Short mmCIF file of N, CA and C in Angstrom, two decimals:
data_model
loop_
_atom_site.label_atom_id
_atom_site.label_comp_id
_atom_site.label_asym_id
_atom_site.label_seq_id
_atom_site.Cartn_x
_atom_site.Cartn_y
_atom_site.Cartn_z
N MET V 180 23.10 -123.73 224.65
CA MET V 180 22.78 -124.86 223.41
C MET V 180 21.82 -124.32 222.10
N ASN V 181 22.14 -124.64 221.40
CA ASN V 181 21.49 -124.48 220.10
C ASN V 181 20.90 -125.77 219.70
N MET V 182 19.41 -125.55 219.50
CA MET V 182 18.96 -127.04 219.25
C MET V 182 18.93 -127.77 218.12
N ILE V 183 19.36 -126.71 216.75
CA ILE V 183 19.64 -126.95 215.63
C ILE V 183 21.19 -127.43 215.30
N THR V 184 21.96 -127.24 216.10
CA THR V 184 23.69 -127.88 215.53
C THR V 184 23.45 -128.67 217.42
N HIS V 185 24.83 -129.11 217.86
CA HIS V 185 25.14 -129.43 218.89
C HIS V 185 26.43 -128.69 219.38
N GLU V 186 26.51 -127.77 218.57
CA GLU V 186 27.30 -126.99 219.09
C GLU V 186 27.21 -125.36 220.39
N ASP V 187 27.70 -124.90 220.47
CA ASP V 187 27.24 -123.98 221.38
C ASP V 187 27.16 -122.38 220.63
N ARG V 188 27.92 -122.32 219.03
CA ARG V 188 26.98 -121.55 218.43
C ARG V 188 27.18 -121.76 216.81
N LEU V 189 26.57 -121.08 216.40
CA LEU V 189 26.23 -121.80 214.92
C LEU V 189 27.77 -120.53 214.65
N HIS V 190 28.65 -121.09 213.46
CA HIS V 190 29.78 -119.90 212.83
C HIS V 190 29.01 -119.72 211.25
N VAL V 191 29.29 -118.65 211.43
CA VAL V 191 28.78 -118.43 209.90
C VAL V 191 30.17 -117.13 209.81
N GLU V 192 30.40 -117.39 208.67
CA GLU V 192 31.06 -116.31 208.08
C GLU V 192 30.61 -115.08 207.33
N ARG V 193 31.29 -114.20 208.40
CA ARG V 193 30.90 -112.76 208.06
C ARG V 193 31.50 -112.01 207.00
N LYS V 194 31.13 -111.45 206.13
CA LYS V 194 31.73 -110.89 205.03
C LYS V 194 31.06 -109.19 204.70
N ILE V 195 31.47 -108.07 205.34
CA ILE V 195 30.93 -107.01 205.37
C ILE V 195 31.49 -106.13 204.71
N HIS V 196 30.70 -105.61 204.13
CA HIS V 196 31.07 -104.65 202.76
C HIS V 196 32.01 -103.32 203.42
N PRO V 197 32.84 -102.68 203.07
CA PRO V 197 34.25 -101.65 203.35
C PRO V 197 33.60 -100.73 203.63
N GLU V 198 31.97 -100.33 202.63
CA GLU V 198 31.23 -98.70 202.97
C GLU V 198 30.72 -98.71 203.77
N PHE V 199 30.11 -100.21 204.09
CA PHE V 199 29.25 -100.20 204.82
C PHE V 199 29.59 -100.25 206.46
N ARG V 200 29.07 -98.46 207.46
CA ARG V 200 29.85 -98.76 208.63
C ARG V 200 29.19 -98.10 209.33
N VAL V 201 28.68 -98.65 210.86
CA VAL V 201 27.70 -98.02 211.53
C VAL V 201 28.59 -97.05 212.91
N HIS V 202 28.18 -96.44 212.44
CA HIS V 202 29.06 -95.68 213.80
C HIS V 202 27.74 -95.12 214.88
N TRP V 203 27.84 -95.99 216.21
CA TRP V 203 27.07 -95.48 217.40
C TRP V 203 27.36 -94.56 218.19
N SER V 204 27.26 -93.32 218.53
CA SER V 204 27.21 -92.37 219.66
C SER V 204 26.75 -91.94 220.96
N ALA V 205 27.49 -92.66 221.51
CA ALA V 205 26.45 -91.96 222.90
C ALA V 205 27.00 -90.83 223.50
N GLU V 206 27.20 -90.27 222.97
CA GLU V 206 27.81 -88.45 223.79
C GLU V 206 26.31 -88.02 224.70
N PRO V 207 26.78 -87.73 226.08
CA PRO V 207 25.45 -87.58 226.72
C PRO V 207 24.81 -85.97 225.94
N TRP V 208 25.69 -85.45 225.19
CA TRP V 208 25.17 -84.02 225.08
C TRP V 208 23.83 -84.48 223.47
N ALA V 209 24.38 -85.43 223.16
CA ALA V 209 23.35 -85.65 221.99
C ALA V 209 22.06 -86.63 222.66
N ILE V 210 22.00 -87.27 223.62
CA ILE V 210 20.68 -87.46 224.05
C ILE V 210 20.13 -86.15 224.91
N THR V 211 21.30 -85.53 225.33
CA THR V 211 20.51 -84.45 226.05
C THR V 211 19.66 -83.40 225.03
N THR V 212 20.38 -83.21 223.52
CA THR V 212 19.63 -82.63 223.21
C THR V 212 18.71 -83.01 222.57
N THR V 213 18.62 -83.44 222.43
CA THR V 213 17.42 -84.44 221.47
C THR V 213 16.31 -84.49 222.93
N LEU V 214 16.46 -85.26 224.25
CA LEU V 214 15.15 -84.35 224.92
C LEU V 214 14.54 -83.14 225.48
N GLU V 215 15.52 -81.85 225.28
CA GLU V 215 15.13 -80.60 224.84
C GLU V 215 14.46 -80.23 223.94
N THR V 216 15.07 -80.92 222.94
CA THR V 216 14.04 -80.30 222.00
C THR V 216 13.16 -81.49 221.63
N VAL V 217 13.09 -82.73 221.96
CA VAL V 217 11.31 -82.89 221.88
C VAL V 217 10.41 -82.31 222.86
N LEU V 218 11.09 -82.02 224.33
CA LEU V 218 10.05 -80.67 224.86
C LEU V 218 10.01 -79.29 224.49
N ASP V 219 10.90 -79.18 223.89
CA ASP V 219 10.64 -77.82 222.75
C ASP V 219 9.42 -77.74 221.30
N ILE V 220 9.58 -79.20 221.41
CA ILE V 220 8.50 -79.46 220.07
C ILE V 220 7.31 -79.39 220.81
N GLY V 221 7.03 -80.34 222.38
CA GLY V 221 5.74 -80.06 222.71
C GLY V 221 5.45 -78.81 223.34
N THR V 222 6.08 -78.41 223.72
CA THR V 222 5.96 -76.40 224.11
C THR V 222 5.35 -75.62 222.90
N GLU V 223 6.15 -76.04 221.44
CA GLU V 223 5.69 -75.10 220.51
C GLU V 223 4.71 -75.28 220.17
N VAL V 224 4.07 -76.36 220.71
CA VAL V 224 2.81 -77.56 219.53
C VAL V 224 2.30 -76.61 220.43
N GLN V 225 2.02 -76.97 221.72
CA GLN V 225 1.07 -76.00 222.35
C GLN V 225 0.80 -74.56 222.34
N ARG V 226 2.09 -74.08 222.22
CA ARG V 226 1.61 -72.14 222.42
C ARG V 226 1.17 -72.20 220.99
N PHE V 227 1.24 -72.94 219.71
CA PHE V 227 0.42 -72.48 218.83
C PHE V 227 -0.39 -73.08 218.48
N CYS V 228 -1.48 -74.39 219.17
CA CYS V 228 -2.73 -74.23 219.36
C CYS V 228 -3.16 -73.76 220.30
N THR V 229 -3.06 -73.13 221.35
CA THR V 229 -3.24 -72.14 221.85
C THR V 229 -3.63 -70.52 221.38
N ASP V 230 -2.24 -70.20 220.85
CA ASP V 230 -3.35 -69.00 219.55
C ASP V 230 -3.90 -68.72 218.85
N ARG V 231 -3.77 -70.03 217.82
CA ARG V 231 -5.14 -70.20 216.97
C ARG V 231 -6.37 -70.67 217.48
N PHE V 232 -6.00 -71.26 218.51
CA PHE V 232 -7.66 -70.90 219.18
C PHE V 232 -8.24 -69.88 219.94
N ARG V 233 -7.33 -68.67 220.04
CA ARG V 233 -7.76 -67.66 221.01
C ARG V 233 -8.26 -66.80 218.90
N ALA V 234 -7.75 -67.17 218.67
CA ALA V 234 -7.65 -66.47 217.09
C ALA V 234 -9.29 -66.88 216.24
N ASP V 235 -9.61 -68.22 216.59
CA ASP V 235 -10.14 -68.55 216.22
C ASP V 235 -11.35 -67.90 217.04
N CYS V 236 -11.36 -67.74 218.53
CA CYS V 236 -12.82 -67.83 218.91
C CYS V 236 -12.96 -66.18 218.43
N VAL V 237 -11.85 -65.15 218.35
CA VAL V 237 -11.64 -63.75 218.21
C VAL V 237 -12.71 -63.51 216.89
N THR V 238 -12.59 -64.42 215.98
CA THR V 238 -12.92 -64.65 214.67
C THR V 238 -14.60 -64.81 214.78
N HIS V 239 -14.59 -65.82 215.60
CA HIS V 239 -16.50 -66.11 215.75
C HIS V 239 -16.97 -64.98 216.17
N GLN V 240 -16.70 -64.22 217.33
CA GLN V 240 -16.96 -63.48 217.52
C GLN V 240 -17.28 -61.97 216.26
N ARG V 241 -16.31 -62.07 216.15
CA ARG V 241 -16.73 -61.03 215.04
C ARG V 241 -17.46 -60.97 213.58
N LEU V 242 -17.80 -62.57 213.02
CA LEU V 242 -18.48 -63.52 212.57
C LEU V 242 -19.65 -63.67 212.73
N LEU V 243 -20.12 -63.14 214.35
CA LEU V 243 -21.09 -63.35 214.89
C LEU V 243 -21.88 -61.43 214.75
N HIS V 244 -21.07 -60.68 214.50
CA HIS V 244 -21.05 -58.97 214.94
C HIS V 244 -21.31 -58.93 213.35
N CYS V 245 -21.45 -59.70 212.49
CA CYS V 245 -21.60 -58.95 210.78
C CYS V 245 -22.89 -58.71 210.49
N ARG V 246 -23.14 -58.04 209.94
CA ARG V 246 -24.05 -56.98 209.65
C ARG V 246 -24.81 -57.40 208.10
N THR V 247 -23.44 -57.22 206.72
CA THR V 247 -23.93 -57.44 205.44
C THR V 247 -23.13 -58.43 205.08
N PRO V 248 -23.01 -59.34 203.99
CA PRO V 248 -22.33 -60.07 203.69
C PRO V 248 -20.60 -59.78 203.75
N ALA V 249 -20.54 -58.34 202.92
CA ALA V 249 -19.59 -57.96 202.81
C ALA V 249 -18.09 -57.74 203.91
N ASP V 250 -19.54 -57.71 204.87
CA ASP V 250 -18.46 -57.71 205.93
C ASP V 250 -17.97 -59.16 206.59
N LEU V 251 -19.36 -60.07 206.10
CA LEU V 251 -18.33 -61.32 206.33
C LEU V 251 -17.44 -62.23 205.87
N MET V 252 -17.29 -61.75 204.42
CA MET V 252 -16.38 -62.59 203.67
C MET V 252 -15.15 -61.16 204.23
N GLY V 253 -15.17 -60.01 204.39
CA GLY V 253 -14.16 -59.39 205.07
C GLY V 253 -12.95 -60.27 205.87
N VAL V 254 -14.15 -60.32 207.26
CA VAL V 254 -13.46 -61.25 208.35
C VAL V 254 -13.05 -62.70 207.71
N GLN V 255 -13.56 -63.36 206.72
CA GLN V 255 -13.05 -64.43 206.38
C GLN V 255 -11.93 -64.12 205.88
N ALA V 256 -11.94 -63.31 205.13
CA ALA V 256 -10.75 -63.41 204.33
C ALA V 256 -9.19 -62.66 205.33
N CYS V 257 -9.62 -62.12 206.15
CA CYS V 257 -9.06 -61.53 207.18
C CYS V 257 -8.27 -63.09 207.91
N PHE V 258 -9.26 -63.49 208.01
CA PHE V 258 -8.92 -65.08 209.42
C PHE V 258 -8.17 -65.72 208.44
N MET V 259 -8.05 -65.83 207.04
CA MET V 259 -7.11 -66.99 206.01
C MET V 259 -6.13 -66.03 206.15
N ARG V 260 -6.35 -64.93 205.91
CA ARG V 260 -4.68 -64.57 205.51
C ARG V 260 -4.05 -64.39 207.34
N ARG V 261 -4.43 -64.05 207.80
CA ARG V 261 -3.74 -64.35 209.41
C ARG V 261 -3.33 -65.87 209.29
N ALA V 262 -4.58 -66.75 209.27
CA ALA V 262 -4.36 -68.34 209.24
C ALA V 262 -2.56 -68.92 208.80
N VAL V 263 -2.48 -68.86 207.58
CA VAL V 263 -1.92 -68.79 206.87
C VAL V 263 -0.46 -68.34 206.87
N ALA V 264 -0.86 -66.71 207.50
CA ALA V 264 1.39 -66.54 207.83
C ALA V 264 1.26 -67.26 209.40
N ASP V 265 0.52 -67.58 209.83
CA ASP V 265 0.51 -68.25 210.91
C ASP V 265 1.55 -69.67 210.91
N TYR V 266 0.56 -70.10 210.51
CA TYR V 266 0.79 -71.73 209.81
C TYR V 266 2.39 -71.78 208.82
N ARG V 267 2.40 -70.81 208.26
CA ARG V 267 3.72 -70.70 208.00
C ARG V 267 5.33 -70.78 208.67
N ALA V 268 4.74 -69.64 209.61
CA ALA V 268 5.67 -69.33 210.93
C ALA V 268 5.96 -70.64 211.56
N HIS V 269 5.26 -71.35 212.01
CA HIS V 269 5.26 -72.34 213.06
C HIS V 269 5.95 -73.55 211.60
N THR V 270 5.48 -73.69 210.89
CA THR V 270 5.91 -74.74 210.60
C THR V 270 7.63 -74.04 210.24
N ALA V 271 7.84 -73.27 209.56
CA ALA V 271 9.88 -72.58 209.80
C ALA V 271 10.11 -72.73 211.03
N LYS V 272 9.43 -72.57 211.74
CA LYS V 272 9.87 -72.70 213.63
C LYS V 272 9.64 -74.76 213.74
N MET V 273 9.06 -75.07 213.96
CA MET V 273 8.90 -76.73 213.29
C MET V 273 9.93 -77.35 212.63
N VAL V 274 10.41 -77.02 211.41
CA VAL V 274 11.30 -77.07 210.90
C VAL V 274 13.10 -77.27 211.43
N LYS V 275 13.22 -75.68 211.87
CA LYS V 275 14.08 -75.58 212.89
C LYS V 275 14.31 -76.34 213.95
N LEU V 276 13.76 -76.87 214.44
CA LEU V 276 13.20 -77.87 215.56
C LEU V 276 13.49 -79.41 215.21
N ALA V 277 13.18 -79.48 214.16
CA ALA V 277 13.17 -81.08 213.85
C ALA V 277 14.95 -80.63 213.18
N GLU V 278 15.27 -80.09 212.80
CA GLU V 278 16.59 -80.00 212.48
C GLU V 278 17.57 -80.29 213.74
N ARG V 279 17.37 -79.70 215.05
CA ARG V 279 18.04 -79.82 216.18
C ARG V 279 17.47 -80.93 216.52
N LEU V 280 17.36 -81.31 216.19
CA LEU V 280 16.75 -83.48 216.46
C LEU V 280 17.56 -84.22 215.60
N TRP V 281 17.07 -83.94 214.06
CA TRP V 281 18.15 -85.28 213.49
C TRP V 281 19.39 -84.66 213.63
N PHE V 282 20.14 -83.17 213.76
CA PHE V 282 21.46 -83.49 213.89
C PHE V 282 21.92 -82.62 214.37
N PRO V 283 21.66 -83.38 215.66
CA PRO V 283 22.31 -82.19 217.31
C PRO V 283 23.92 -82.05 217.12
N THR V 284 24.07 -80.86 217.63
CA THR V 284 25.36 -80.10 217.81
C THR V 284 25.83 -80.48 219.11
N ALA V 285 27.07 -80.46 219.62
CA ALA V 285 27.70 -80.86 220.61
C ALA V 285 27.47 -79.32 221.41
N GLN V 286 26.99 -79.56 222.86
CA GLN V 286 26.90 -78.20 223.66
C GLN V 286 27.97 -78.31 224.39
N ALA V 287 28.68 -77.46 223.98
CA ALA V 287 30.03 -77.45 224.60
C ALA V 287 29.95 -76.23 226.13
#
């Protein structure tokens, strides 16, 4: 029973705009694809962080063995080039995974 009225339900006239339609789809492949994609994203992030950490450790080792400022700048430049390339490649992979997440396709 509604506390405002004495009727069971409050009758409201609902006019829905003809262009507004929400289509819910509960196909099993959409949910499966979404979960697989979320797991793939987690795996890719872990892999990328691990690879970058290893590259950082190698760079730190090389920085400790530099003898001249020119060597130091060379190591830093090499590190930046590799970091930019790695992040660019990782961003491309993440965009592909995000496309799979937001636009799942049927797996037959």
